[in-house]
Tab-separated table of C-alpha atoms (C1' of nucleotides) in Angstrom:
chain	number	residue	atom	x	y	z
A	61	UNK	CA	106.785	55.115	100.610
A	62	UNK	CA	104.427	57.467	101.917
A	63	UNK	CA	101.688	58.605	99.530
A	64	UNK	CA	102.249	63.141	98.607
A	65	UNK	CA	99.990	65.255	99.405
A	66	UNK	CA	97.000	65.681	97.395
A	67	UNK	CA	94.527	67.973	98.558
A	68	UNK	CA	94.766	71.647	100.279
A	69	UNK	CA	93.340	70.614	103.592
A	70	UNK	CA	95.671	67.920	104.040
A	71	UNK	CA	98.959	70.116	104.007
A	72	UNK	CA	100.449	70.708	107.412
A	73	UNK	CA	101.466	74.262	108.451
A	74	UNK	CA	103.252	73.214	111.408
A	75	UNK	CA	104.122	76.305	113.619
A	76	UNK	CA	102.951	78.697	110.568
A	77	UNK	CA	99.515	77.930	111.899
A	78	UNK	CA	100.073	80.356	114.582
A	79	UNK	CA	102.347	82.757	112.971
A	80	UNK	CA	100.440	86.298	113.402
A	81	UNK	CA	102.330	87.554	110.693
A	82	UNK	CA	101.605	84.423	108.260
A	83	UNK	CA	97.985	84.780	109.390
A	84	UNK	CA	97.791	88.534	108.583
A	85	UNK	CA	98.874	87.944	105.035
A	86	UNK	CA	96.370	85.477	104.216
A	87	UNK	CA	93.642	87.401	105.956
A	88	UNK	CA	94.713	90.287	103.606
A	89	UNK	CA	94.573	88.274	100.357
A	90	UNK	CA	91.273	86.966	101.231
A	91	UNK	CA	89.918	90.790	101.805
A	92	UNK	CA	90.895	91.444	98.465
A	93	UNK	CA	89.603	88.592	96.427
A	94	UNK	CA	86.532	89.063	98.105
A	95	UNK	CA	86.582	92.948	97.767
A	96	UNK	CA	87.050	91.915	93.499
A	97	UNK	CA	84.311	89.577	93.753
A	98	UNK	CA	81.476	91.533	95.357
A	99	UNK	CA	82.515	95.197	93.874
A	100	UNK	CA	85.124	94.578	90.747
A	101	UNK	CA	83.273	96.449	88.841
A	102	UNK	CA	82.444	99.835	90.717
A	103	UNK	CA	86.095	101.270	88.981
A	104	UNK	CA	86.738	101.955	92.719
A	105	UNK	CA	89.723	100.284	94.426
A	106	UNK	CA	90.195	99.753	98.021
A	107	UNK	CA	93.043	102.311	98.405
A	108	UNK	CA	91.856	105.184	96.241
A	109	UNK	CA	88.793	104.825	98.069
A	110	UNK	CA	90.206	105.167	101.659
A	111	UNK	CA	92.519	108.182	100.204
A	112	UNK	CA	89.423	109.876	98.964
A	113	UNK	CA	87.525	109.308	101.627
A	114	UNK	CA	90.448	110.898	104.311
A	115	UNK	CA	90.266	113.939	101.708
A	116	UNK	CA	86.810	114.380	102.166
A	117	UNK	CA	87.097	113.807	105.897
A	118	UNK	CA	90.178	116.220	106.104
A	119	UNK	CA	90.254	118.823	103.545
A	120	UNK	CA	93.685	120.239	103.039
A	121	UNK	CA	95.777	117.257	104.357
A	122	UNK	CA	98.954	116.918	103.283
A	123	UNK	CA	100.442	114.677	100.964
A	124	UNK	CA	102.975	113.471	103.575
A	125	UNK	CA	100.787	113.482	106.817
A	126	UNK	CA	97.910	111.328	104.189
A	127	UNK	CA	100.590	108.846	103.740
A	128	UNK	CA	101.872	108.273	107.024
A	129	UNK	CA	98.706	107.283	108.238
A	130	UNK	CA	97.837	105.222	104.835
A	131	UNK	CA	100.925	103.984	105.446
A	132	UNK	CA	101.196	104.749	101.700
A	133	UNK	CA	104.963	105.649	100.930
A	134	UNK	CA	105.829	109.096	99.595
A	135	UNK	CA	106.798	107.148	95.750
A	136	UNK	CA	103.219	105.450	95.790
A	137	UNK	CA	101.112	108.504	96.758
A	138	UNK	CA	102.590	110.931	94.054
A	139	UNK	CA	101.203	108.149	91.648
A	140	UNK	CA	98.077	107.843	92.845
A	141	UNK	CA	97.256	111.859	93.944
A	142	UNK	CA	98.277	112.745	90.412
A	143	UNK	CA	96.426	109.714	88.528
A	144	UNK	CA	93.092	111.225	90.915
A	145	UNK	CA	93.907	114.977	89.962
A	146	UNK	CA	93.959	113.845	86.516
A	147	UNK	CA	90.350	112.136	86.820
A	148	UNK	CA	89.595	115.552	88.072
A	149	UNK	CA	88.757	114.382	91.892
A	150	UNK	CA	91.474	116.012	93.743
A	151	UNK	CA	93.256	119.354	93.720
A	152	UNK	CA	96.758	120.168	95.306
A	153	UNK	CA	97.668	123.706	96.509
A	154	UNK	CA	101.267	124.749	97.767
A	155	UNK	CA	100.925	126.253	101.253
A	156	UNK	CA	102.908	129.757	101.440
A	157	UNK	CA	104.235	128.622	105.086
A	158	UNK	CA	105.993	125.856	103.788
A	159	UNK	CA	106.302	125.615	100.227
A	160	UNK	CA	107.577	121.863	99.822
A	161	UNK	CA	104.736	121.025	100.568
A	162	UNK	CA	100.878	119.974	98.917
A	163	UNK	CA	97.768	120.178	100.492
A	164	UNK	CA	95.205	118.280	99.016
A	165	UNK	CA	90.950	118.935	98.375
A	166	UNK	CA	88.491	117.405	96.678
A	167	UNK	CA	86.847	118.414	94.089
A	168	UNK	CA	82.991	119.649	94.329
A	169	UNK	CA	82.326	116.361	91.808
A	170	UNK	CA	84.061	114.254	93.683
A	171	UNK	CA	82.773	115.440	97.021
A	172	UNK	CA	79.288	113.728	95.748
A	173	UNK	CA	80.822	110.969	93.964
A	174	UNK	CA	82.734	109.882	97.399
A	175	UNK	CA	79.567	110.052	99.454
A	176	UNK	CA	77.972	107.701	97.049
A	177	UNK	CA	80.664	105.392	96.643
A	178	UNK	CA	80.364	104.952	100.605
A	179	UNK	CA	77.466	103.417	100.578
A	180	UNK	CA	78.444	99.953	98.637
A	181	UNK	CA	81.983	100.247	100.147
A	182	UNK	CA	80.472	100.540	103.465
A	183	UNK	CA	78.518	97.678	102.663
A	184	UNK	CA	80.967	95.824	101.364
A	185	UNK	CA	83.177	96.276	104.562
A	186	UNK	CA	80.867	94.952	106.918
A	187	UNK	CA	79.909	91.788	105.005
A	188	UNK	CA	83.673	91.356	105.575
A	189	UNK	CA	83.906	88.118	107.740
A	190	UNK	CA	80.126	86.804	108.150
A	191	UNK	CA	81.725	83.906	109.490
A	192	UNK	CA	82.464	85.313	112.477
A	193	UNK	CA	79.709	86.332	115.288
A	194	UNK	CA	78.859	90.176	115.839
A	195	UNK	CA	80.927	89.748	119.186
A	196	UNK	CA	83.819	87.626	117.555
A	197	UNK	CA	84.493	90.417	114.803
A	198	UNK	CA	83.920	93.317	117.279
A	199	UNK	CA	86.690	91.787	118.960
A	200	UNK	CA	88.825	91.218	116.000
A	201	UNK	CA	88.445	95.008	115.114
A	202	UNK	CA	89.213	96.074	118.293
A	203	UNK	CA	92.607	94.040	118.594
A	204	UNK	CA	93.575	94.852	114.833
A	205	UNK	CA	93.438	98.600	116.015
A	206	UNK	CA	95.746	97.922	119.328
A	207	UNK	CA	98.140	95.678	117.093
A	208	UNK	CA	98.438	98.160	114.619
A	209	UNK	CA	98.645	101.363	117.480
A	210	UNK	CA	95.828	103.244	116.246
A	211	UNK	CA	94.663	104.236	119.754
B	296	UNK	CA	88.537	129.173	107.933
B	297	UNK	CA	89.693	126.284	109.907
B	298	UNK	CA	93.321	124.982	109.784
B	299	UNK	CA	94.217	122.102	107.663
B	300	UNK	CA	95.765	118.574	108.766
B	301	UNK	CA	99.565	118.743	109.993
B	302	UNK	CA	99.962	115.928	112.112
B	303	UNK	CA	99.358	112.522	111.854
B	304	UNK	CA	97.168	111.337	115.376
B	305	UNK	CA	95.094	114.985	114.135
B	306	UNK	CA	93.742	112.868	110.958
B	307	UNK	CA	89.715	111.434	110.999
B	308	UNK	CA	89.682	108.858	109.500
B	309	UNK	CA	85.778	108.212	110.371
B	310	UNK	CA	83.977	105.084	109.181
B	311	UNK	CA	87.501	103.318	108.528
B	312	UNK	CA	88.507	103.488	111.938
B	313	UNK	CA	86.418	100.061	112.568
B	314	UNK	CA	86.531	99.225	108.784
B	315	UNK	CA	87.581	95.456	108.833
B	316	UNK	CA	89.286	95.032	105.748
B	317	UNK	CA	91.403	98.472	106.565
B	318	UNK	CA	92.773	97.577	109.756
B	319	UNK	CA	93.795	93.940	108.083
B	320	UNK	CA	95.428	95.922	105.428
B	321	UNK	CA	97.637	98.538	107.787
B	322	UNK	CA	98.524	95.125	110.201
B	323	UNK	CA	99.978	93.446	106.732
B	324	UNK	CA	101.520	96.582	106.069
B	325	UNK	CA	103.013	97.315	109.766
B	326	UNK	CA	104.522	93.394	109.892
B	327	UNK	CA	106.161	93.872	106.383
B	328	UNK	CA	108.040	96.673	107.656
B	329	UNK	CA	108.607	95.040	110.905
B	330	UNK	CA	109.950	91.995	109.250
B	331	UNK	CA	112.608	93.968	107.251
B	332	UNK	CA	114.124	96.196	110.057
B	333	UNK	CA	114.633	92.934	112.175
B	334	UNK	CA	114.796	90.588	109.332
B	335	UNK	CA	116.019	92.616	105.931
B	336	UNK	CA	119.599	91.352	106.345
B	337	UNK	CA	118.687	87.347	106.565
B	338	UNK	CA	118.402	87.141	102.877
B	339	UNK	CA	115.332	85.272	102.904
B	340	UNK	CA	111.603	86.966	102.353
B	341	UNK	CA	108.647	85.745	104.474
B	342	UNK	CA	107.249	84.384	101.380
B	343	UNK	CA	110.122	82.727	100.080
B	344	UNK	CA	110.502	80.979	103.797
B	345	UNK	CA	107.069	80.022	104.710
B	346	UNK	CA	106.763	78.499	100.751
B	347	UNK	CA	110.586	76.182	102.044
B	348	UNK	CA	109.229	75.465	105.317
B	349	UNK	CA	105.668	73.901	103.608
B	350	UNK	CA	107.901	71.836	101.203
B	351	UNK	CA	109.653	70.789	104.236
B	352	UNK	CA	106.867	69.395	106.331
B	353	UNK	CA	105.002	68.104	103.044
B	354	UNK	CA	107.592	66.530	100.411
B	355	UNK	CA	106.190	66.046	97.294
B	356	UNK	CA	104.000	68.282	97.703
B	357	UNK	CA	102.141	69.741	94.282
B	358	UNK	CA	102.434	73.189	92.824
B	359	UNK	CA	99.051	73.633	92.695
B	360	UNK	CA	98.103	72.539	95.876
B	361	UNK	CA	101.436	74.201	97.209
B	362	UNK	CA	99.793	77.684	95.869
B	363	UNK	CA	95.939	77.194	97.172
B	364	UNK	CA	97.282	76.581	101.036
B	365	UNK	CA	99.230	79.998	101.023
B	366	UNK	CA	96.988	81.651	98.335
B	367	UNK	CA	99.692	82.136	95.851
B	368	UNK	CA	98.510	82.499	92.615
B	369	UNK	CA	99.672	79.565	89.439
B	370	UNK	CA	101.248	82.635	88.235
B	371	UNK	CA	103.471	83.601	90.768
B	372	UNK	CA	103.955	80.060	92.231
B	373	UNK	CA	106.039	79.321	88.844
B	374	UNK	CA	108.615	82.027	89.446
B	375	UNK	CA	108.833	81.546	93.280
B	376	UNK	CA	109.662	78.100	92.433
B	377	UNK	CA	111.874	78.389	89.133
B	378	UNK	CA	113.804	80.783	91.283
B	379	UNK	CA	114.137	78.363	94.666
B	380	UNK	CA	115.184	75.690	92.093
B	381	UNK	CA	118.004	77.546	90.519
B	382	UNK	CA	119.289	78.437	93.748
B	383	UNK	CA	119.422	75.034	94.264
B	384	UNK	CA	116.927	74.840	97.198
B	385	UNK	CA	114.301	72.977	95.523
B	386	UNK	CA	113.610	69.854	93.185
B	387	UNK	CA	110.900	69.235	90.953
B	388	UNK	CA	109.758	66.135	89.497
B	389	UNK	CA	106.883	65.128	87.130
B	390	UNK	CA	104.654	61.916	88.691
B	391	UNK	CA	103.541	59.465	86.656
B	392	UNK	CA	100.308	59.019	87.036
B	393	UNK	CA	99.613	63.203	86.500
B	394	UNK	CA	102.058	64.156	83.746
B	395	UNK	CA	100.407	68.239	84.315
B	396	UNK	CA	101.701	68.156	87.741
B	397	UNK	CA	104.657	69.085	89.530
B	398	UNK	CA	105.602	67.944	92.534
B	399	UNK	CA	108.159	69.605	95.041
B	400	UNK	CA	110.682	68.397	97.606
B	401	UNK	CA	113.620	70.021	99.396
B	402	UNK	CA	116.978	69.567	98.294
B	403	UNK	CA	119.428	67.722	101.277
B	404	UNK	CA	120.825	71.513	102.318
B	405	UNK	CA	117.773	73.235	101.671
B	406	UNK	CA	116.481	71.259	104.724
B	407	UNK	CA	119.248	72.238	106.922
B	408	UNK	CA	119.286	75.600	106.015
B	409	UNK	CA	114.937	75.918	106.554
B	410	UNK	CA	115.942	73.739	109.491
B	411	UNK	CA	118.373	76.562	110.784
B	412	UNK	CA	116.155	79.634	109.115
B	413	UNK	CA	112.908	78.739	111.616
B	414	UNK	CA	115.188	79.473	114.678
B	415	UNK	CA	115.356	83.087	113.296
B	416	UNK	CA	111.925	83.197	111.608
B	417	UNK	CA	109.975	82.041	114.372
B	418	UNK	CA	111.327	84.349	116.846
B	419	UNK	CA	110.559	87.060	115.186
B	420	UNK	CA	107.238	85.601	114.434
B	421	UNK	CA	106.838	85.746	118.126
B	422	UNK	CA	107.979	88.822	118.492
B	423	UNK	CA	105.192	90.667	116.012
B	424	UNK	CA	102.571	92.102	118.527
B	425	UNK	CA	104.534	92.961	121.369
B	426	UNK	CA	102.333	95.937	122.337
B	427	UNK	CA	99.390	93.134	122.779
B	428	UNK	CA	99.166	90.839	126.023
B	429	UNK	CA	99.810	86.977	125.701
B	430	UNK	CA	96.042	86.476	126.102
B	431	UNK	CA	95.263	89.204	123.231
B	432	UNK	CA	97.576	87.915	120.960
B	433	UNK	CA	96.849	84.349	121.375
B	434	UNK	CA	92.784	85.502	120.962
B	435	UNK	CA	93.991	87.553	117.287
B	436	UNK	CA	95.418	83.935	116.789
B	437	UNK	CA	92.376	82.703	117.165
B	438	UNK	CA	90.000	84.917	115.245
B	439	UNK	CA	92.168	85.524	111.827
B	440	UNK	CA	92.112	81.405	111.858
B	441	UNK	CA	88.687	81.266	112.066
B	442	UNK	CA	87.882	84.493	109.751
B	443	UNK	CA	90.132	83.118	106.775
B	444	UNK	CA	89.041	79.432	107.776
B	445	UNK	CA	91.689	77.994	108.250
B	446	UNK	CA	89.717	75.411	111.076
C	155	DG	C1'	87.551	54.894	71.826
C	156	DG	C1'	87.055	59.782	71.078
C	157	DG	C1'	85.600	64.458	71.553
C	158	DA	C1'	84.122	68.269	75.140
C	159	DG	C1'	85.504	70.268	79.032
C	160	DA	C1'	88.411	70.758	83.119
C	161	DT	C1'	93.010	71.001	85.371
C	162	DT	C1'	97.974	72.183	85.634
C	163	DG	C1'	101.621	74.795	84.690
C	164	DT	C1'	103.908	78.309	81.781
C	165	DT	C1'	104.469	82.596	79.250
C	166	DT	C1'	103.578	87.408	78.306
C	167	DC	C1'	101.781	91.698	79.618
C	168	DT	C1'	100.137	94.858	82.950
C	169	DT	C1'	99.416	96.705	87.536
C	170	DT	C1'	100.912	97.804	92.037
C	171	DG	C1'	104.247	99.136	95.083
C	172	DT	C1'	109.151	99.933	96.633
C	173	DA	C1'	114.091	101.784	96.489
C	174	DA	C1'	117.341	105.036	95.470
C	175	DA	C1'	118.826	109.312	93.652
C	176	DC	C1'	117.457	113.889	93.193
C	177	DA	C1'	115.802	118.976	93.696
C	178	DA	C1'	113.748	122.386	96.324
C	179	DA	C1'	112.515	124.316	100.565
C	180	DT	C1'	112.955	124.407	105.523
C	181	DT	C1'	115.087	123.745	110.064
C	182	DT	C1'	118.988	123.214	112.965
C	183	DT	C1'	123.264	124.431	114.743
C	184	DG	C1'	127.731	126.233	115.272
D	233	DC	C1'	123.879	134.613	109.688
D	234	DA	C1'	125.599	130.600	106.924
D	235	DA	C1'	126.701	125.816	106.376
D	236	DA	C1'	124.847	121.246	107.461
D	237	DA	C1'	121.200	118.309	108.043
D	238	DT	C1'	116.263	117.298	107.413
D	239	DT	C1'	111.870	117.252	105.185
D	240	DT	C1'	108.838	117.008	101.115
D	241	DG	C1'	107.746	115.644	96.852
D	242	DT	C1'	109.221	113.872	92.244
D	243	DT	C1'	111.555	110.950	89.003
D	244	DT	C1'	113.604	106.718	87.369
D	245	DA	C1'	114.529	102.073	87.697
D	246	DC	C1'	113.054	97.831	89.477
D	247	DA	C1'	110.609	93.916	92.082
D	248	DA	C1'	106.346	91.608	93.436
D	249	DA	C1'	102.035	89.928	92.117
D	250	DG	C1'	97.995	89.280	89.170
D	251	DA	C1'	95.274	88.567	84.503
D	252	DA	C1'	94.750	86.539	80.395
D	253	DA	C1'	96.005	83.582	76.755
D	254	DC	C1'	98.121	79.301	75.799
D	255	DA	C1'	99.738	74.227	75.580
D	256	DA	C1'	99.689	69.878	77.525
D	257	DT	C1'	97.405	66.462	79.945
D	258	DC	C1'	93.686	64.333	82.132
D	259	DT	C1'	88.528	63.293	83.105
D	260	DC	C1'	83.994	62.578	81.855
D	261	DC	C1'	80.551	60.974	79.139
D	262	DC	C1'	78.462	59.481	74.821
DNA sequence: GGGAGATTGTTTCTTTGTAAACAAATTTTG
DNA sequence: CAAAATTTGTTTACAAAGAAACAATCTCCC
């Protein structure tokens, strides 16, 4: 009777070892405990950071278009633009051409606040895999954007 | 006054264009949805089959150890499990010599059916990162093992 | 041996995100 | 032009996953 595993590095993946999908999820997981590690406290999560920073970098966007390439779903993003409008960092405006629609700003506070917050998220980002080389996670970042079509 | 965002490809998305733990976010994001227009109708979730096909290639595995290998949290392990076991898939039994512990093994047609399930899984595994070249996709292989250290 | 602390799993509560149904506005098409 | 189909955002209901508190067991150390 063979003896059960014990110990984490003992399990065997078998094929998952190269499954790209399997592999994505656990890179993602490890992002995020590592994101809650180094900047839990700044009150700042990963995706209302990136949404705030796209406002700042394109003032007006839409709801839908901000979404699409968040790849945030329509449901999600009405929670999270109206729990930012009600911290007072975000301000929606129907467009007369098309009145379904919302076009989103920053607020003049928030404007600052984002350009701050940039600096430790910044940071943070590129202490993201230190166990890779310079070259090694150049190249990583490079085939992430191709896999995901961002080119 | 300068026109606001409409399209998609028109968005800047600046600093987060090489932002590491972004792009690993989007590619999780972009093979969920892959998985579920190729996949939705199989009846079994990529977590659900990767946690079978572990059991599978490591009877008697433990819970615990079960959890850290696919960083699934204690938490969550217990319903993934409860829920494998009362569809019959799974049996747990209590060791001896660790009375906390739980260890796993396959039920006789649970192996069959993960048996027959990797046919399916694993070709769609293979099929994630299509718009990459074998050489690029083997070298992402590569890279997310040795960023989440999995070597 | 026996108490302090760690490990293992469970339970409860909360957060995060999705799905489906809906309403309003716009576009398409016959 | 008017009916049909589509787009946009919201609401409601739900599923997936984590956090914290807890109970049981085990380990360590005196």
């Amino acid at each position: 009777m063979d003896m059960p595993i014990r110990t984490t590095d003992e399990v065997d993946l078998d094929r998952l070892n190269t499954a790209l999908g399997f592999l994505v999820r656990l890179a993602q997981i490890k992002v995020y405990e590592h994101f809650f590690e180094e900047c839990g406290e700044r009150g700042l999560k990963p995706g209302e950071f990136s949404v705030l920073w796209v406002i700042l970098h394109n003032p007006g966007i839409r709801q839908s278009v901000l979404g699409q390439r968040l790849m945030i779903k329509r449901a999600h993003m009405t929670k999270l633009i109206r729990a930012l409008e009600d911290q007072g960092l975000v301000s929606r405006r129907i467009p007369d051409d098309d009145r379904r629609a919302v076009e989103i700003t920053l607020t003049p506070s928030a404007v600052t606040m984002v350009q701050q917050a940039a600096d430790w998220f910044f940071a943070y980002e590129g202490s993201i895999g230190s166990n890779l080389t310079a070259a090694e996670r150049q190249q990583l970042t490079a085939l992430l954007r191709k896999f995901i079509g961002l080119d």
